[in-house]
């Protein structure tokens, strides 16, 4: 059996980037951030936009028909979901630290913003739930198919 994870990830990442590129609010935010006028509230909204685009790309990429036996196995989640979550964390961290750095500079504070570390435990918990739900749904579908047959 071929390793489908690299192709799945490539497709998910491509869709995510396309969604982000098309998002007019994100474009406007990027422009405000470059000018130094983005606010902390806007960074929080940016995080929401980026998160929703990531979620949509993962949902579309990890469809039953794209997966072996219609299931999300741990190794597939580890190589698709985790890198996407790391990417989103990095994007939001970058936006937040840029906004905070500019605010500190205006206030004449010599403090460097602290970046948030990637929360591996939370990521693993999300992937565990995703894999378990996928397995349960596939088992239920198999049982219904067996009953019908």
Coordinates of C-alpha atoms in Angstrom, one line a residue:
X1 CA 0.0 0.0 0.0
X2 CA 1.3 3.5 -0.9
X3 CA 2.0 6.1 1.7
X4 CA -0.9 8.6 1.2
X5 CA 0.1 11.0 4.0
X6 CA 2.5 13.2 2.0
X7 CA -0.1 13.7 -0.8
X8 CA -2.9 14.3 1.7
X9 CA -0.8 16.9 3.5
X10 CA 0.2 18.6 0.3
X11 CA -3.5 18.9 -0.7
X12 CA -4.6 20.1 2.7
X13 CA -1.8 22.7 2.8
X14 CA -2.6 23.9 -0.7
X15 CA -6.3 24.4 0.1
X16 CA -5.4 26.1 3.4
X17 CA -3.1 28.6 1.6
X18 CA -5.7 29.2 -1.1
X19 CA -8.4 29.9 1.5
X20 CA -6.1 32.3 3.4
X21 CA -5.1 34.1 0.1
X22 CA -8.7 34.6 -0.8
X23 CA -9.8 35.9 2.6
X24 CA -10.3 39.7 2.2
X25 CA -10.2 40.3 5.9
X26 CA -6.9 38.5 6.2
X27 CA -5.5 40.6 3.3
X28 CA -6.7 43.8 5.0
X29 CA -5.2 42.6 8.3
X30 CA -1.8 41.9 6.7
X31 CA -1.9 45.4 5.3
X32 CA -2.7 47.0 8.6
X33 CA 0.0 44.9 10.3
X34 CA 2.7 46.0 7.8
X35 CA 1.7 49.6 8.5
X36 CA 1.9 48.9 12.2
X37 CA -1.8 49.8 12.9
X38 CA -3.1 46.3 13.7
X39 CA -4.6 45.9 17.2
X40 CA -4.5 43.0 19.6
X41 CA -8.2 42.5 19.1
X42 CA -7.5 42.2 15.3
X43 CA -4.7 39.6 16.0
X44 CA -7.3 37.6 17.9
X45 CA -9.7 37.8 15.0
X46 CA -6.9 36.8 12.7
X47 CA -6.3 33.7 14.8
X48 CA -10.0 32.8 14.4
X49 CA -9.8 33.3 10.6
X50 CA -6.7 31.2 10.3
X51 CA -8.1 28.5 12.5
X52 CA -11.3 28.3 10.5
X53 CA -9.4 28.0 7.3
X54 CA -7.2 25.3 8.7
X55 CA -10.3 23.4 10.0
X56 CA -12.0 23.6 6.6
X57 CA -8.9 22.4 4.8
X58 CA -8.5 19.5 7.2
X59 CA -12.2 18.5 6.9
X60 CA -12.0 18.6 3.1
X61 CA -8.7 16.8 2.9
X62 CA -9.4 14.0 5.4
X63 CA -12.7 12.9 3.8
X64 CA -13.6 9.2 4.0
X65 CA -13.0 8.7 0.3
X66 CA -9.4 10.0 0.6
X67 CA -8.4 7.7 3.4
X68 CA -7.5 4.0 3.5
X69 CA -10.5 2.0 4.7
X70 CA -12.2 5.4 5.1
X71 CA -10.4 5.8 8.5
X72 CA -8.0 8.4 9.9
X73 CA -5.1 6.3 11.3
X74 CA -2.7 7.8 13.9
X75 CA 0.2 8.0 11.5
X76 CA -2.0 9.9 9.0
X77 CA -3.2 12.4 11.7
X78 CA 0.4 12.8 12.9
X79 CA 1.6 13.7 9.4
X80 CA -1.3 15.9 8.4
X81 CA -3.1 17.4 11.4
X82 CA 0.0 18.1 13.5
X83 CA 2.0 20.0 10.9
X84 CA -1.1 22.1 10.1
X85 CA -1.6 22.9 13.8
X86 CA 2.1 23.9 14.1
X87 CA 1.8 26.1 11.0
X88 CA -1.3 27.9 12.4
X89 CA 0.5 28.3 15.8
X90 CA 3.5 29.9 14.0
X91 CA 1.3 32.2 11.9
X92 CA -0.6 33.5 15.0
X93 CA 2.6 33.8 17.1
X94 CA 4.2 35.8 14.3
X95 CA 1.2 38.2 14.1
X96 CA 1.0 38.5 17.8
X97 CA 4.7 39.2 18.4
X98 CA 4.8 41.8 15.6
X99 CA 1.8 43.7 17.0
X100 CA 3.2 43.5 20.5
X101 CA 6.7 44.6 19.4
X102 CA 5.2 47.6 17.7
X103 CA 3.1 48.5 20.7
X104 CA 6.1 48.1 23.1
X105 CA 8.2 50.3 20.8
X106 CA 5.6 53.1 20.8
X107 CA 5.5 52.9 24.6
X108 CA 9.3 53.0 24.6
X109 CA 9.6 49.7 26.4
X110 CA 12.5 47.5 25.8
X111 CA 10.6 44.2 26.3
X112 CA 10.6 41.4 23.8
X113 CA 7.3 39.6 23.4
X114 CA 7.3 36.0 24.5
X115 CA 6.1 33.5 21.9
X116 CA 3.8 30.7 22.9
X117 CA 5.3 27.2 22.5
X118 CA 3.4 24.6 20.5
X119 CA 1.2 22.6 22.8
X120 CA 2.0 19.1 21.8
X121 CA -0.2 17.5 24.5
X122 CA -3.2 19.4 23.2
X123 CA -2.4 18.5 19.7
X124 CA -2.1 14.8 20.6
X125 CA -5.4 15.0 22.4
X126 CA -7.1 16.5 19.4
X127 CA -5.6 13.8 17.1
X128 CA -6.6 11.1 19.5
X129 CA -10.2 12.3 19.5
X130 CA -10.1 12.6 15.7
X131 CA -8.7 9.1 15.2
X132 CA -11.2 7.6 17.7
X133 CA -14.1 9.3 16.1
X134 CA -13.0 8.2 12.6
X135 CA -12.6 4.6 13.8
X136 CA -16.0 4.6 15.5
X137 CA -17.7 6.0 12.5
X138 CA -16.1 3.5 10.2
X139 CA -17.0 0.6 12.5
X140 CA -20.6 1.8 12.7
X141 CA -20.8 2.1 8.9
X142 CA -19.4 -1.5 8.6
X143 CA -21.9 -2.8 11.1
X144 CA -24.8 -1.1 9.3
X145 CA -23.6 -2.5 6.0
X146 CA -23.3 -6.0 7.5
X147 CA -26.9 -5.7 8.9
X148 CA -28.2 -4.6 5.5
X149 CA -26.4 -7.3 3.7

